[in-house]
Short mmCIF file of C-alpha atoms and ligand atoms in Angstrom, two decimals:
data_model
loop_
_atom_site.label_atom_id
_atom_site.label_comp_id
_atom_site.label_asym_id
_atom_site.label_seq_id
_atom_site.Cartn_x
_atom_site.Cartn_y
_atom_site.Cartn_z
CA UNK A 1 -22.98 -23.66 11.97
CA UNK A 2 -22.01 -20.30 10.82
CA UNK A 3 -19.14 -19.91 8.77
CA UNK A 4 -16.59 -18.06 10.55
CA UNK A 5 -15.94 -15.12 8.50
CA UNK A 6 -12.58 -14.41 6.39
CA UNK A 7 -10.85 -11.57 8.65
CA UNK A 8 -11.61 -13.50 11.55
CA UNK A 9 -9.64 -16.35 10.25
CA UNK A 10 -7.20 -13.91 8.84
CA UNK A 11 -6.64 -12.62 12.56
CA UNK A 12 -6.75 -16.31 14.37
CA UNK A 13 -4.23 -17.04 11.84
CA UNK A 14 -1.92 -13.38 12.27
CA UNK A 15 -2.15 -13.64 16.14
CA UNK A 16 -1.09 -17.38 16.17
CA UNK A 17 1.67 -16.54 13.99
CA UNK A 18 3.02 -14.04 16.64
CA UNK A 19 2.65 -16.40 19.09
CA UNK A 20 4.61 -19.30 17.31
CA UNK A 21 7.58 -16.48 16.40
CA UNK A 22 8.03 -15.61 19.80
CA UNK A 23 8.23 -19.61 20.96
CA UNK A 24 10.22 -20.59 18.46
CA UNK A 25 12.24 -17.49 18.78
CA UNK A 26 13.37 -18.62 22.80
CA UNK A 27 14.47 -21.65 21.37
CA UNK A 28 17.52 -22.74 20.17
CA UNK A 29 17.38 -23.40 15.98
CA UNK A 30 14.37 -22.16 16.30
CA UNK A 31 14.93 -18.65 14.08
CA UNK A 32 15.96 -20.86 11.54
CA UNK A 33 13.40 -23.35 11.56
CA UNK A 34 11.11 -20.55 10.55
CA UNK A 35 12.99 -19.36 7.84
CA UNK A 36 13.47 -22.37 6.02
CA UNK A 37 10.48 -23.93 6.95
CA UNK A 38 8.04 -21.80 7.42
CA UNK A 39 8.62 -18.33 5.56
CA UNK A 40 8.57 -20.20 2.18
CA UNK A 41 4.72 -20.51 2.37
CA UNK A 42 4.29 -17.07 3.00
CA UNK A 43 6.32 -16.02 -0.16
CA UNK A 44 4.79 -18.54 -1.94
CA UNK A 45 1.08 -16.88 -1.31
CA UNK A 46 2.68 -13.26 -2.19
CA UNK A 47 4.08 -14.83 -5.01
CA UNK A 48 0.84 -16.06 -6.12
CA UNK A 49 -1.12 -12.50 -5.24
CA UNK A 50 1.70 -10.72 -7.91
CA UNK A 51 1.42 -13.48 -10.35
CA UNK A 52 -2.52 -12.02 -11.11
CA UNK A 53 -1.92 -8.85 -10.40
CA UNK A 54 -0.97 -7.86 -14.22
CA UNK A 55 -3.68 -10.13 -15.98
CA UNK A 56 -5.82 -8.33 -13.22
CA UNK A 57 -5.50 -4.95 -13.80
CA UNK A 58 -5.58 -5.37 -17.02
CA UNK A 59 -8.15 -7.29 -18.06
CA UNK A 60 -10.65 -5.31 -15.31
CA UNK A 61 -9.27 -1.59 -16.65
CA UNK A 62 -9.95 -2.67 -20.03
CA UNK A 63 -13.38 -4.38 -19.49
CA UNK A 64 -13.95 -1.14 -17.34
CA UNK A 65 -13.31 1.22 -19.96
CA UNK A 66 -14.71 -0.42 -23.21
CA UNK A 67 -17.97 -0.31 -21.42
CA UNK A 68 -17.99 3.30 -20.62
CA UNK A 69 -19.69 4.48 -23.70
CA UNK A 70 -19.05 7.77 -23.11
CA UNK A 71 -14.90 8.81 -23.18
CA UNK A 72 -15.68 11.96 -21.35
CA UNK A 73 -16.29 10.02 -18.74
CA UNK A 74 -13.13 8.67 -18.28
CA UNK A 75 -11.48 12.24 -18.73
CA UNK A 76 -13.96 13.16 -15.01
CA UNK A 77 -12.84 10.14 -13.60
CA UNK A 78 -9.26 10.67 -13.81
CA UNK A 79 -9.35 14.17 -12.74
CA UNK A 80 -11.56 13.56 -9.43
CA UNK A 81 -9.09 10.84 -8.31
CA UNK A 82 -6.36 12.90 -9.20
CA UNK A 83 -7.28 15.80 -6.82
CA UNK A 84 -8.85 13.26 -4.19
CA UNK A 85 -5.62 11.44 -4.06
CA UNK A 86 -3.50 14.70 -3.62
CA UNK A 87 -5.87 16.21 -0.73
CA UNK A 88 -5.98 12.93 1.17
CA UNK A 89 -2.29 12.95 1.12
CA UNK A 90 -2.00 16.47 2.16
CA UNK A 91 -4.28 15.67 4.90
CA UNK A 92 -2.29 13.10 6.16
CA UNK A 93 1.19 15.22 5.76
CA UNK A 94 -0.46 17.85 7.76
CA UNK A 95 -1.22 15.30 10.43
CA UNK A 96 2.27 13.73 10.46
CA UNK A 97 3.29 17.72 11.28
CA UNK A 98 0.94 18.78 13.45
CA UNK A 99 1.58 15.52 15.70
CA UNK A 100 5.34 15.37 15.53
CA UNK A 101 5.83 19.22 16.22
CA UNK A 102 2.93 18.78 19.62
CA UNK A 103 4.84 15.73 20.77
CA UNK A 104 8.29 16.10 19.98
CA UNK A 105 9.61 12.44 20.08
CA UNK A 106 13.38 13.52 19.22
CA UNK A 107 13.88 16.48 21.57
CA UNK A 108 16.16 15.10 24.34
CA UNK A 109 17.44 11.62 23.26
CA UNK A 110 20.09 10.72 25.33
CA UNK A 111 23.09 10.84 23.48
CA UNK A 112 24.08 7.20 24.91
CA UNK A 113 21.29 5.93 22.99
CA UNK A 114 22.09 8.20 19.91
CA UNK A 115 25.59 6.27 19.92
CA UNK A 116 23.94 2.93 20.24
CA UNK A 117 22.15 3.36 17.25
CA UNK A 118 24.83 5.02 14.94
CA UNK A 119 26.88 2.21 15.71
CA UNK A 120 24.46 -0.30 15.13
CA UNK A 121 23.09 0.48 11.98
CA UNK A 122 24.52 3.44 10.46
CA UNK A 123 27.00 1.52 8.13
CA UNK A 124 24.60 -1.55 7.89
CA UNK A 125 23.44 -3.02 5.05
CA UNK A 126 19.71 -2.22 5.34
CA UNK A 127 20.88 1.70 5.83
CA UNK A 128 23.53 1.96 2.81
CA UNK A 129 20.91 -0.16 0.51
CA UNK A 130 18.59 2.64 0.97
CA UNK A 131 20.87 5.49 0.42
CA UNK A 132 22.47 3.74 -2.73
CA UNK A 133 18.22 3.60 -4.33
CA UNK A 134 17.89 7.03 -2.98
CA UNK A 135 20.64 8.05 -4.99
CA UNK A 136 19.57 6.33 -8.31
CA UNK A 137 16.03 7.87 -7.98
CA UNK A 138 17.79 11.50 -7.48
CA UNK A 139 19.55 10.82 -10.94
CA UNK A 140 16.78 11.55 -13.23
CA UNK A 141 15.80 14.19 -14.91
CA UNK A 142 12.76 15.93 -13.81
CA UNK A 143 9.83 15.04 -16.67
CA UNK A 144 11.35 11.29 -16.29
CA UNK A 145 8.26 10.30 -14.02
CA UNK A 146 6.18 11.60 -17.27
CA UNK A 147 8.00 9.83 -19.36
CA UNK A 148 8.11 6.44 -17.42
CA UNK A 149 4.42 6.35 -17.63
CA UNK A 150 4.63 5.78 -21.33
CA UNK A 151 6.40 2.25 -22.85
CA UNK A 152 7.85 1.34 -25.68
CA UNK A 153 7.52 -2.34 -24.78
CA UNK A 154 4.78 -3.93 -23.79
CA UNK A 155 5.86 -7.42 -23.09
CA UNK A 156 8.48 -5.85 -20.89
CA UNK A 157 5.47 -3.51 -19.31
CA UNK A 158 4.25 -6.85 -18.44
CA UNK A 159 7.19 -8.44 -17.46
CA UNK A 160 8.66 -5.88 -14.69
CA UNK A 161 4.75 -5.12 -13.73
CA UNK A 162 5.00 -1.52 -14.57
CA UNK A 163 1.53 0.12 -12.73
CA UNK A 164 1.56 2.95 -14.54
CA UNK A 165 2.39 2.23 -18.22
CA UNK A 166 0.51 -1.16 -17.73
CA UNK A 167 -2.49 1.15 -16.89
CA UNK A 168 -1.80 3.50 -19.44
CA UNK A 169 -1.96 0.59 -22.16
CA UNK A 170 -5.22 -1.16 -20.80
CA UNK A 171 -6.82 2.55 -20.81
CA UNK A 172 -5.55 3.43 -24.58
CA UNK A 173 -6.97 -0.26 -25.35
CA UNK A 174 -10.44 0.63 -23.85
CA UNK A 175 -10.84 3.74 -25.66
CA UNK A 176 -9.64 2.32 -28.78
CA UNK A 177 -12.32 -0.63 -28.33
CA UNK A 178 -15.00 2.61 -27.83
CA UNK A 179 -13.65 3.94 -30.91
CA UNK A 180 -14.38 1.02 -33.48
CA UNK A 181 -18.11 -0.44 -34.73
CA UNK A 182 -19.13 -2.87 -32.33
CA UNK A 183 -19.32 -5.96 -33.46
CA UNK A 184 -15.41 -5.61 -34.59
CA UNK A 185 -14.85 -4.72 -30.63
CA UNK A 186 -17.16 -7.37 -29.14
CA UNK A 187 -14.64 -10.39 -28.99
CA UNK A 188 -11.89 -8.69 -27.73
CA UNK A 189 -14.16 -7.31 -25.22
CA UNK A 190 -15.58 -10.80 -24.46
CA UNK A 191 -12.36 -11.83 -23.64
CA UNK A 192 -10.92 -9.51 -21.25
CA UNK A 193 -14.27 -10.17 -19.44
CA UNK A 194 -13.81 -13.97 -19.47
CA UNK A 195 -10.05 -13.48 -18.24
CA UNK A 196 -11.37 -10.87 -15.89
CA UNK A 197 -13.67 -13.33 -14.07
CA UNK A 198 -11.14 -16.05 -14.24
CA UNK A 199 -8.67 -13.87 -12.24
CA UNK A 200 -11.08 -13.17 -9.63
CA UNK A 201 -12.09 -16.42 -9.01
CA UNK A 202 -7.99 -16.98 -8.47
CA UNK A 203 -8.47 -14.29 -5.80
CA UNK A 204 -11.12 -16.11 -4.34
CA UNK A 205 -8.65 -19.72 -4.14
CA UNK A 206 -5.30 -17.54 -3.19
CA UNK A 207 -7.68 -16.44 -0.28
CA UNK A 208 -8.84 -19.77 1.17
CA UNK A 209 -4.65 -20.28 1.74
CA UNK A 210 -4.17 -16.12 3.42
CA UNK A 211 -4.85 -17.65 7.77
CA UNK A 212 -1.90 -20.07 6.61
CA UNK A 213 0.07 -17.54 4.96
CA UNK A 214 -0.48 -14.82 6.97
CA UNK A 215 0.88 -17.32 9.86
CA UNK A 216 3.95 -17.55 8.11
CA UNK A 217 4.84 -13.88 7.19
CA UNK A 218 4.24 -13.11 11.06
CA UNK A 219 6.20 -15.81 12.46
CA UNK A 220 8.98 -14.49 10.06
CA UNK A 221 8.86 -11.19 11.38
CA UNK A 222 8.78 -12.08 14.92
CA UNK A 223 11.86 -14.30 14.02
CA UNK A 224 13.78 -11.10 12.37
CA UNK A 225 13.24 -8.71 14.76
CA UNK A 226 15.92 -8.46 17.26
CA UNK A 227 16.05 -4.53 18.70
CA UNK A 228 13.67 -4.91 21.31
CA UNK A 229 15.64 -2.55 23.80
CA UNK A 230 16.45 0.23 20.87
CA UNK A 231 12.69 -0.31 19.67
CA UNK A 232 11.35 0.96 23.23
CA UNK A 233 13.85 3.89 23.47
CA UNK A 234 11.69 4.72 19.59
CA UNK A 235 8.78 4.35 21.79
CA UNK A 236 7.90 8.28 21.31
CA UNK A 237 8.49 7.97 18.03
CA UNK A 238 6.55 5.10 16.73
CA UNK A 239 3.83 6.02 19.34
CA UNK A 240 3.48 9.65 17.04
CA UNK A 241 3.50 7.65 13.57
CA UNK A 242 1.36 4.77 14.50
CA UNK A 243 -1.37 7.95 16.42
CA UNK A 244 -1.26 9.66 13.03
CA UNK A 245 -2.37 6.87 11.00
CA UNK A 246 -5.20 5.62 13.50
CA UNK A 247 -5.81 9.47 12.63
CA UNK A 248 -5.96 9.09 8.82
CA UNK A 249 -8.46 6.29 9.38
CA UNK A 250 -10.60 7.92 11.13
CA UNK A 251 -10.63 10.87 8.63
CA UNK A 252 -11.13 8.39 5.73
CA UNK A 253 -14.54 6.52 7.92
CA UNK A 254 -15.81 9.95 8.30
CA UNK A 255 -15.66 10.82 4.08
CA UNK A 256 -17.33 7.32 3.76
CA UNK A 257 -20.22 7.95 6.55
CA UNK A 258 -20.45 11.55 5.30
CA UNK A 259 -20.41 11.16 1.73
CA UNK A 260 -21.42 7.32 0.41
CA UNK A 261 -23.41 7.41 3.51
CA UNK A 262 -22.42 3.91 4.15
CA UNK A 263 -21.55 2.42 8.10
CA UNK A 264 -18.29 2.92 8.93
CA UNK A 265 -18.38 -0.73 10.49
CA UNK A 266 -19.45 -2.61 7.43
CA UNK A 267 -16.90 -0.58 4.83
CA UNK A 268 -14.17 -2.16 7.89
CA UNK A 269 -16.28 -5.01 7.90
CA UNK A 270 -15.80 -5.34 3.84
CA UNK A 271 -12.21 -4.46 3.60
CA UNK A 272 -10.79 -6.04 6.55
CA UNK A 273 -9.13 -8.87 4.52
CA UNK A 274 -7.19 -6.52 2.42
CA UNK A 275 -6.40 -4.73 5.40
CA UNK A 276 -5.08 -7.66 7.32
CA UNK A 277 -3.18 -8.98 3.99
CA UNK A 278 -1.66 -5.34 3.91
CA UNK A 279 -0.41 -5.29 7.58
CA UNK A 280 0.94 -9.13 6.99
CA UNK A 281 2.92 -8.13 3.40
CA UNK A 282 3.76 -4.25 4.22
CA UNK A 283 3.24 -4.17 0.02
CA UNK A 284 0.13 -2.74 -1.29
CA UNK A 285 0.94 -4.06 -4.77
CA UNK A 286 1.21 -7.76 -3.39
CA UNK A 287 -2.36 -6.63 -1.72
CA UNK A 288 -3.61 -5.24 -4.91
CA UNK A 289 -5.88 -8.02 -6.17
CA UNK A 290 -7.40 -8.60 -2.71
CA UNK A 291 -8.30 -4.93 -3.15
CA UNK A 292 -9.87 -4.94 -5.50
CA UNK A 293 -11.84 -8.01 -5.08
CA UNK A 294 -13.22 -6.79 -2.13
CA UNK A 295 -13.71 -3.48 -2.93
CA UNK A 296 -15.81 -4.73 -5.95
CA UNK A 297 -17.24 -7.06 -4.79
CA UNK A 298 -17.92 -6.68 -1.17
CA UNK A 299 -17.95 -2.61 -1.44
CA UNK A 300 -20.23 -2.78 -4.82
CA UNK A 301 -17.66 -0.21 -6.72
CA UNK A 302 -18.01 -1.00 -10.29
CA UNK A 303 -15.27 -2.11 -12.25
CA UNK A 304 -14.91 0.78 -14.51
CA UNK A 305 -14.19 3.27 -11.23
CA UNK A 306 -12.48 0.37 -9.53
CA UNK A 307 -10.18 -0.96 -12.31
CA UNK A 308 -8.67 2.53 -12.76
CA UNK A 309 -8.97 4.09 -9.10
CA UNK A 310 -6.93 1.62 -7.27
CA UNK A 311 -4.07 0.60 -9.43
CA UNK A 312 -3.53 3.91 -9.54
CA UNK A 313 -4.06 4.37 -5.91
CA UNK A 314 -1.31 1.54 -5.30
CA UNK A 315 1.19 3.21 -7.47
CA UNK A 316 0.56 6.84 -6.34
CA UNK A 317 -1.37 7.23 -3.43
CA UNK A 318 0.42 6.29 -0.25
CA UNK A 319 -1.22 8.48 2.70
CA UNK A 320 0.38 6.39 5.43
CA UNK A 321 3.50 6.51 3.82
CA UNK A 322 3.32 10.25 3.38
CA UNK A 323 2.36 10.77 7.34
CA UNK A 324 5.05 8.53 7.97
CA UNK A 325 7.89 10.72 6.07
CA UNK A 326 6.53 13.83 7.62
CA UNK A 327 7.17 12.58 11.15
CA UNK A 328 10.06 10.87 10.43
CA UNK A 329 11.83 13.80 8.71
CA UNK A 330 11.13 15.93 11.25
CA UNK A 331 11.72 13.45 14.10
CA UNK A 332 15.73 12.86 12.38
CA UNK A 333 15.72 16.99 12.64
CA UNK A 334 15.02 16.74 15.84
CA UNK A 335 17.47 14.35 17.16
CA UNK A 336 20.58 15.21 14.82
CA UNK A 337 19.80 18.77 12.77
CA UNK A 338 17.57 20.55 15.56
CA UNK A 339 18.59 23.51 13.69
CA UNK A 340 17.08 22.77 9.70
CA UNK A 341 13.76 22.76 11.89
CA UNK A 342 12.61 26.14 10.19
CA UNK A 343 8.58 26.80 9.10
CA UNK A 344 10.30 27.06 5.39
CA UNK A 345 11.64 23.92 5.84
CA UNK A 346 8.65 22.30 7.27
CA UNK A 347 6.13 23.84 4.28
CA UNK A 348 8.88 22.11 1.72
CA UNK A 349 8.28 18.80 3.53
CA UNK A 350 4.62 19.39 2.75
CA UNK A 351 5.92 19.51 -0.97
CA UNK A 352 8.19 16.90 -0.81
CA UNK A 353 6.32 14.37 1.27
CA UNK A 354 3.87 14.87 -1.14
CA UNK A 355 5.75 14.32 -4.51
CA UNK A 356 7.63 11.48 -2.70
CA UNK A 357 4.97 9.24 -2.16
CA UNK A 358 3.76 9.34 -5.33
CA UNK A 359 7.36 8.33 -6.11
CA UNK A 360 7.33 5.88 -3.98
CA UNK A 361 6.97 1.98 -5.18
CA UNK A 362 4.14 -0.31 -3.18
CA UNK A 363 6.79 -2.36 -2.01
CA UNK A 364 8.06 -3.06 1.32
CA UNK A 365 10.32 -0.09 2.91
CA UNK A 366 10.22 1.97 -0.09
CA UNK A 367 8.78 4.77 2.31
CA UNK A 368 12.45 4.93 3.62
CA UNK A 369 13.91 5.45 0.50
CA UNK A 370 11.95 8.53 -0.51
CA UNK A 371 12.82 9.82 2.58
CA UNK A 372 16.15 10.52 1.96
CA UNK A 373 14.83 12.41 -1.03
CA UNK A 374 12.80 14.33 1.31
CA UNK A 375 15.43 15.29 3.71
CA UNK A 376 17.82 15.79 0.79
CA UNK A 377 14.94 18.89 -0.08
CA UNK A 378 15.59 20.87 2.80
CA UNK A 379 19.22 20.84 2.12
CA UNK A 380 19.75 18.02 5.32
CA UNK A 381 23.89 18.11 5.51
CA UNK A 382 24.68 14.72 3.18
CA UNK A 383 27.08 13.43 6.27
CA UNK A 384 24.00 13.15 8.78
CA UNK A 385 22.19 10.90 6.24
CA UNK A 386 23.69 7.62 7.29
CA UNK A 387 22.71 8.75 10.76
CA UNK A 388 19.38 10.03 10.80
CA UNK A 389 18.32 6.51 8.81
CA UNK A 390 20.10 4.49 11.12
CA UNK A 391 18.27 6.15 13.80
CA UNK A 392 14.73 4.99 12.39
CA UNK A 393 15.46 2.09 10.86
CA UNK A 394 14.90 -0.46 14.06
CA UNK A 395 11.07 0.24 13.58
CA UNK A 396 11.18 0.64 10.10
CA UNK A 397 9.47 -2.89 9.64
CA UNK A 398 6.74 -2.32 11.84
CA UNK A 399 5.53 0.92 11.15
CA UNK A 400 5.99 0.13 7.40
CA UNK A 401 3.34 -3.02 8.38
CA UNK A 402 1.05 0.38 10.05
CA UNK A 403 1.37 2.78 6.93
CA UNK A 404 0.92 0.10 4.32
CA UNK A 405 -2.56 -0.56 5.77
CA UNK A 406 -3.37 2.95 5.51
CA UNK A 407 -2.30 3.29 2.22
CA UNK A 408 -4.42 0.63 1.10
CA UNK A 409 -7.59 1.52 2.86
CA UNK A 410 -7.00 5.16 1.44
CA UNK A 411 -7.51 3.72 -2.23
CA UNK A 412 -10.52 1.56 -1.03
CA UNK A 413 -12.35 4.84 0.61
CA UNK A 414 -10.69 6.61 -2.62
CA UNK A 415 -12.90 4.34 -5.01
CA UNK A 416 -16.03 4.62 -2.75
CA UNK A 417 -15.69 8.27 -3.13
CA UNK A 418 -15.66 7.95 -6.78
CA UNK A 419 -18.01 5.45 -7.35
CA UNK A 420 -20.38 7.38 -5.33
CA UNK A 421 -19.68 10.90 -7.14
CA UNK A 422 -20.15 9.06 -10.61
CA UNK A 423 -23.35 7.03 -9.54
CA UNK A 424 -20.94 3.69 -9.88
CA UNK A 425 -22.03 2.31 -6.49
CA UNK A 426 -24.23 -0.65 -6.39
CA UNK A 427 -25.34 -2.90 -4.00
CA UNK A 428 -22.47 -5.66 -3.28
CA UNK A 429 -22.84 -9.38 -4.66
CA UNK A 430 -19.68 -11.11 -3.09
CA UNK A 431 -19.12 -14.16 -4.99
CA UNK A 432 -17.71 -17.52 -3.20
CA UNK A 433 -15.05 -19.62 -4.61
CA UNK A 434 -17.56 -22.54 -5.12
CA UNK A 435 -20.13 -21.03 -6.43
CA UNK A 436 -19.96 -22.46 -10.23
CA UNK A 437 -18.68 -25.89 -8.77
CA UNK A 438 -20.76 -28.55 -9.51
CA UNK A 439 -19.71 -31.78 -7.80
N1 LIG B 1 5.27 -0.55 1.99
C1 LIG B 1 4.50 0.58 1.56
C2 LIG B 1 3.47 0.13 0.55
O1 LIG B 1 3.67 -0.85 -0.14
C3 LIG B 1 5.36 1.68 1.00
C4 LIG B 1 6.22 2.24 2.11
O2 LIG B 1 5.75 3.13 2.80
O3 LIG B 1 7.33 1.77 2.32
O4 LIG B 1 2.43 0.75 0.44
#
């Protein structure tokens, strides 16, 4: 019989999830049976997918770089994702605009429902949290992000999984290793390759135990979500976000068709897994290694593009997120500040949607948090904060599942792009977990 392939059991595994939330969510106990039974297993997997994520990107950027031969090379590289990453963003901010300003989800809220919501959530925890990181990331001076890239400790690079200064090590490594005669770079290169292939083959094992997990994180959010009524009077809303990113999707299987002149269907086909992992975590940094596994592997992007291109995509690049801040800035305008809603205003949300993303971490609801530094841009009156978040934060979970699946296949059809434009696309050789195993 045909093995049923991995998304497949993926979905099976997301859909029964759903269903178990909602049964065990009619009955009484039954919210927390899933969170102490059941949710465990699901942090346990994401636990798992962060635990290789360091060794992972390090180890492949490294091995990536030392075989470039040519530092030039990596000079091209960086400078083609660079302005790739900024135009698909802008693409995607331009979207968010053009669909929120057509529809027009806030313009006549009832003010009944307006009231509901402030007084649900506008001094809640989830609300002030935000505000309170908002506030800490406005704090810094404005070459900080520069700086940041740079450490002064490795170890505690390592330790608090710093993307960017964990990528700007493995790089400065691989050039180094270019640098020096060859037999004095060959064992350090050896090794990274060895620990390289051992963290992919703990991709390959993590993955056997995603249906289960994926059944957990589901149930859990089935379990946790209790604004059904205020979540259909977002309807408009979410309808306009979720629309935009379908959009962005389309837009990124038309660069593949057009320019790797690949199927649309198979690059879906390939990176469905890290799709589906993306939807179930809402963290592209917990998704990170099932990235790039597949996109190596099943996409045929060679390490050396892939290493660099989407660790760097998970930090920086966050299309979905970007479309999402667009709309939702605009959306709070509508509803609270009708106003602020200027074409000035509306070009420095370009700017600001655009920085903000980048600034954004790939970690659940972190999209929320940069939004108060967008809104903060057009000078958005400080006491309407608490009220404009409170007013999207009932979907925040959902749509954060939406965009996080964007931004994730955006750095997958990011790296095809690249691979392609540097001749680093081969033909795929998917490995299995077994395939060494010798009983
Ligand atoms: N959860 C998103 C990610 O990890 C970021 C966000 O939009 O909140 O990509």
């Amino acid at each position: 019989m045909k093995k049923l392939a991995l998304h497949w059991k993926i979905l099976i595994g997301m859909i029964s999830g759903i269903i178990f939330g909602f049964i065990l969510n009619s009955i009484d106990g039954g919210k927390d049976i899933v969170t102490n039974w059941v949710k465990p297993f699901g942090t346990i997997f994401i636990n798992l997918l962060k635990l290789i994520a360091v060794p992972l990107i390090l180890a492949s950027l490294i091995k990536g770089i030392s075989e470039l031969k040519d530092i030039s090379k990596i000079k091209q590289m960086g400078l083609r994702t660079m302005i790739i990453y900024m135009t698909t963003t802008l693409v995607a901010i331009i979207i968010g605009l053009g669909i929120v300003n057509f529809v027009k989800p806030g313009v006549g809220m009832q003010k009944a429902t307006i009231e509901k919501i402030k007084q649900k959530y506008e001094n809640s925890s989830g609300v002030v949290d935000k505000l309170t990181k908002a506030t800490a990331q406005n704090n810094t001076t404005p070459l900080q992000a520069l700086v940041d890239i740079f450490p002064s400790n490795i170890f505690e690079a390592l330790a608090n999984a710093s993307m960017l200064q964990i990528i700007f090590y493995a790089i400065f490594i691989g050039i180094c290793l270019l640098l020096i005669p060859e037999d004095k770079a060959k064992p350090l290169m050896l090794f990274f390759d060895s620990l390289n292939e051992v963290v992919m083959k703990m991709v390959d094992l993590i993955m056997l135990f995603a249906p289960y997990a994926v059944f957990a994180l589901l149930a859990n959010v089935i379990v946790s979500f209790n604004d059904v009524e205020i979540l259909i009077k977002l309807l408009a809303y979410a309808f306009c976000v979720v629309s935009g990113l379908v959009l962005m999707i389309g837009f990124y299987l038309i660069l593949i068709s057009f320019y790797t002149k690949k199927s649309p269907i198979w690059f879906l086909n390939q990176i469905s897994p890290a799709q589906l992992l993306a939807f179930s975590t809402s963290s592209s940094a917990a998704t990170l290694p099932v990235t790039m596994e597949r996109v190596e592997e099943h996409l045929g992007v060679d390490k050396e593009v892939s290493g660099f291109v989407l660790p760097v995509g998970a930090t920086i690049n966050m299309d979905g997120t970007s479309l999402y801040q667009a709309i939702a800035a605009v959306f709070i305008m509508q509803v609270i500040w009708p106003e602020g809603l200027t074409f000035s205003n509306q070009l420095t949300i370009v700017a600001t949607a655009l920085l903000a993303s980048i600034g954004s971490a790939a970690v659940p609801s972190a999209g929320m948090v940069m939004l108060v530094v967008v809104l903060e841009s057009i000078g958005f009156p400080a006491d309407l904060l608490p009220i404009g978040l409170a007013l999207i934060f009932a979907v925040d979970r959902p749509l954060d599942m939406c965009r996080t699946t964007v931004n994730v296949t955006g750095d997958a059809t990011v790296s095809m792009l690249i691979a392609k434009s540097l001749n680093k696309l081969k033909t795929p050789q998917p490995k299995e977990w077994n395939d060494n195993y010798k009983k």
